[in-house]
Amino acid sequence: MHKDSPYLLDIVAYFAKLHGLTAREREIVYCLARHGYSNRKLAEALCITEKTVKNHIAKIQDKTKAGSTRELLAMVVEQFIVHNRLLTDKEMAVAL
């Protein structure tokens, strides 16, 4: 699953570290960011129940202070933009 997007995996790993997410919570955030799964599809992909997915998402939202799954994904996108900007700034500094 993670082979196809190592850059996103790095972003999600950093995001998870910032917010103290567990490995499973990080995996759920990755799946949400990568595939936009519904709770049912997440549950199927991760071999857990929908209720467990909902519980994980609730804990993730609590830890990140996100009011919704949409807001949570917006936070990951923001982290992606910040990370990308930092990489671009480093590349520009090296070029100068």
Coordinates of C-alpha atoms in Angstrom, one line a residue:
M1 CA 0.0 0.0 0.0
H2 CA 2.7 2.5 0.9
K3 CA 5.1 1.7 -1.9
D4 CA 3.2 3.9 -4.4
S5 CA 3.5 7.1 -2.5
P6 CA 6.6 7.5 -0.3
Y7 CA 6.4 11.3 -0.3
L8 CA 2.9 11.2 1.1
L9 CA 3.9 8.6 3.6
D10 CA 6.7 11.0 4.8
I11 CA 4.3 13.8 5.1
V12 CA 1.8 11.7 7.0
A13 CA 4.5 10.3 9.2
Y14 CA 5.6 13.9 10.1
F15 CA 2.0 15.0 10.7
A16 CA 1.5 11.9 12.9
K17 CA 4.6 12.7 14.9
L18 CA 3.5 16.3 15.4
H19 CA 0.2 15.2 16.8
G20 CA 1.3 12.1 18.7
L21 CA -0.7 9.6 16.6
T22 CA -0.2 5.9 16.9
A23 CA 1.0 3.7 14.1
R24 CA -2.6 2.6 13.3
E25 CA -3.9 6.2 13.4
R26 CA -1.1 7.2 11.1
E27 CA -2.1 4.4 8.7
I28 CA -5.7 5.6 8.7
V29 CA -4.6 9.2 8.0
Y30 CA -2.5 7.9 5.1
C31 CA -5.4 5.9 3.7
L32 CA -7.7 8.9 4.0
A33 CA -5.2 11.2 2.4
R34 CA -4.2 8.8 -0.4
H35 CA -7.5 7.3 -1.3
G36 CA -10.3 9.3 0.4
Y37 CA -11.8 6.1 1.6
S38 CA -15.2 5.9 3.2
N39 CA -15.3 4.3 6.7
R40 CA -16.5 1.1 5.1
K41 CA -13.7 1.0 2.6
L42 CA -11.1 1.9 5.2
A43 CA -12.4 -0.9 7.4
E44 CA -12.2 -3.4 4.6
A45 CA -8.7 -2.3 3.6
L46 CA -7.4 -2.4 7.1
C47 CA -9.3 -5.6 8.2
I48 CA -11.1 -3.8 11.0
T49 CA -14.7 -2.9 11.7
E50 CA -16.4 0.4 10.7
K51 CA -16.9 1.1 14.4
T52 CA -13.2 0.7 15.0
V53 CA -12.5 3.1 12.1
K54 CA -14.9 5.6 13.5
N55 CA -13.2 5.3 17.0
H56 CA -9.8 5.8 15.4
I57 CA -10.9 8.8 13.5
A58 CA -12.5 10.3 16.6
K59 CA -9.2 9.9 18.5
I60 CA -7.3 11.4 15.6
Q61 CA -9.6 14.4 15.4
D62 CA -9.3 14.9 19.2
K63 CA -5.5 14.8 19.0
T64 CA -5.3 17.1 16.0
K65 CA -8.2 19.3 17.1
A66 CA -9.8 18.7 13.8
G67 CA -13.6 19.3 13.8
S68 CA -14.2 16.8 11.0
T69 CA -12.6 14.4 8.6
R70 CA -12.6 17.1 6.0
E71 CA -10.7 19.4 8.3
L72 CA -8.3 16.7 9.2
L73 CA -7.5 16.1 5.5
A74 CA -7.1 19.9 5.0
M75 CA -4.5 19.9 7.8
V76 CA -2.6 17.1 6.0
V77 CA -2.8 19.1 2.8
E78 CA -1.5 22.1 4.6
Q79 CA 1.4 20.1 6.0
F80 CA 2.1 18.9 2.4
I81 CA 2.2 22.5 1.2
V82 CA 4.5 23.6 4.0
H83 CA 6.8 20.7 3.5
N84 CA 6.9 21.2 -0.2
R85 CA 7.6 24.9 0.3
L86 CA 10.5 24.1 2.6
L87 CA 12.0 21.7 0.0
T88 CA 11.6 24.3 -2.7
D89 CA 13.3 27.0 -0.5
K90 CA 16.2 24.6 0.2
E91 CA 16.6 23.9 -3.5
M92 CA 16.6 27.6 -4.3
A93 CA 19.2 28.3 -1.6
V94 CA 21.5 25.6 -3.0
A95 CA 21.1 26.9 -6.5
L96 CA 22.1 30.4 -5.4

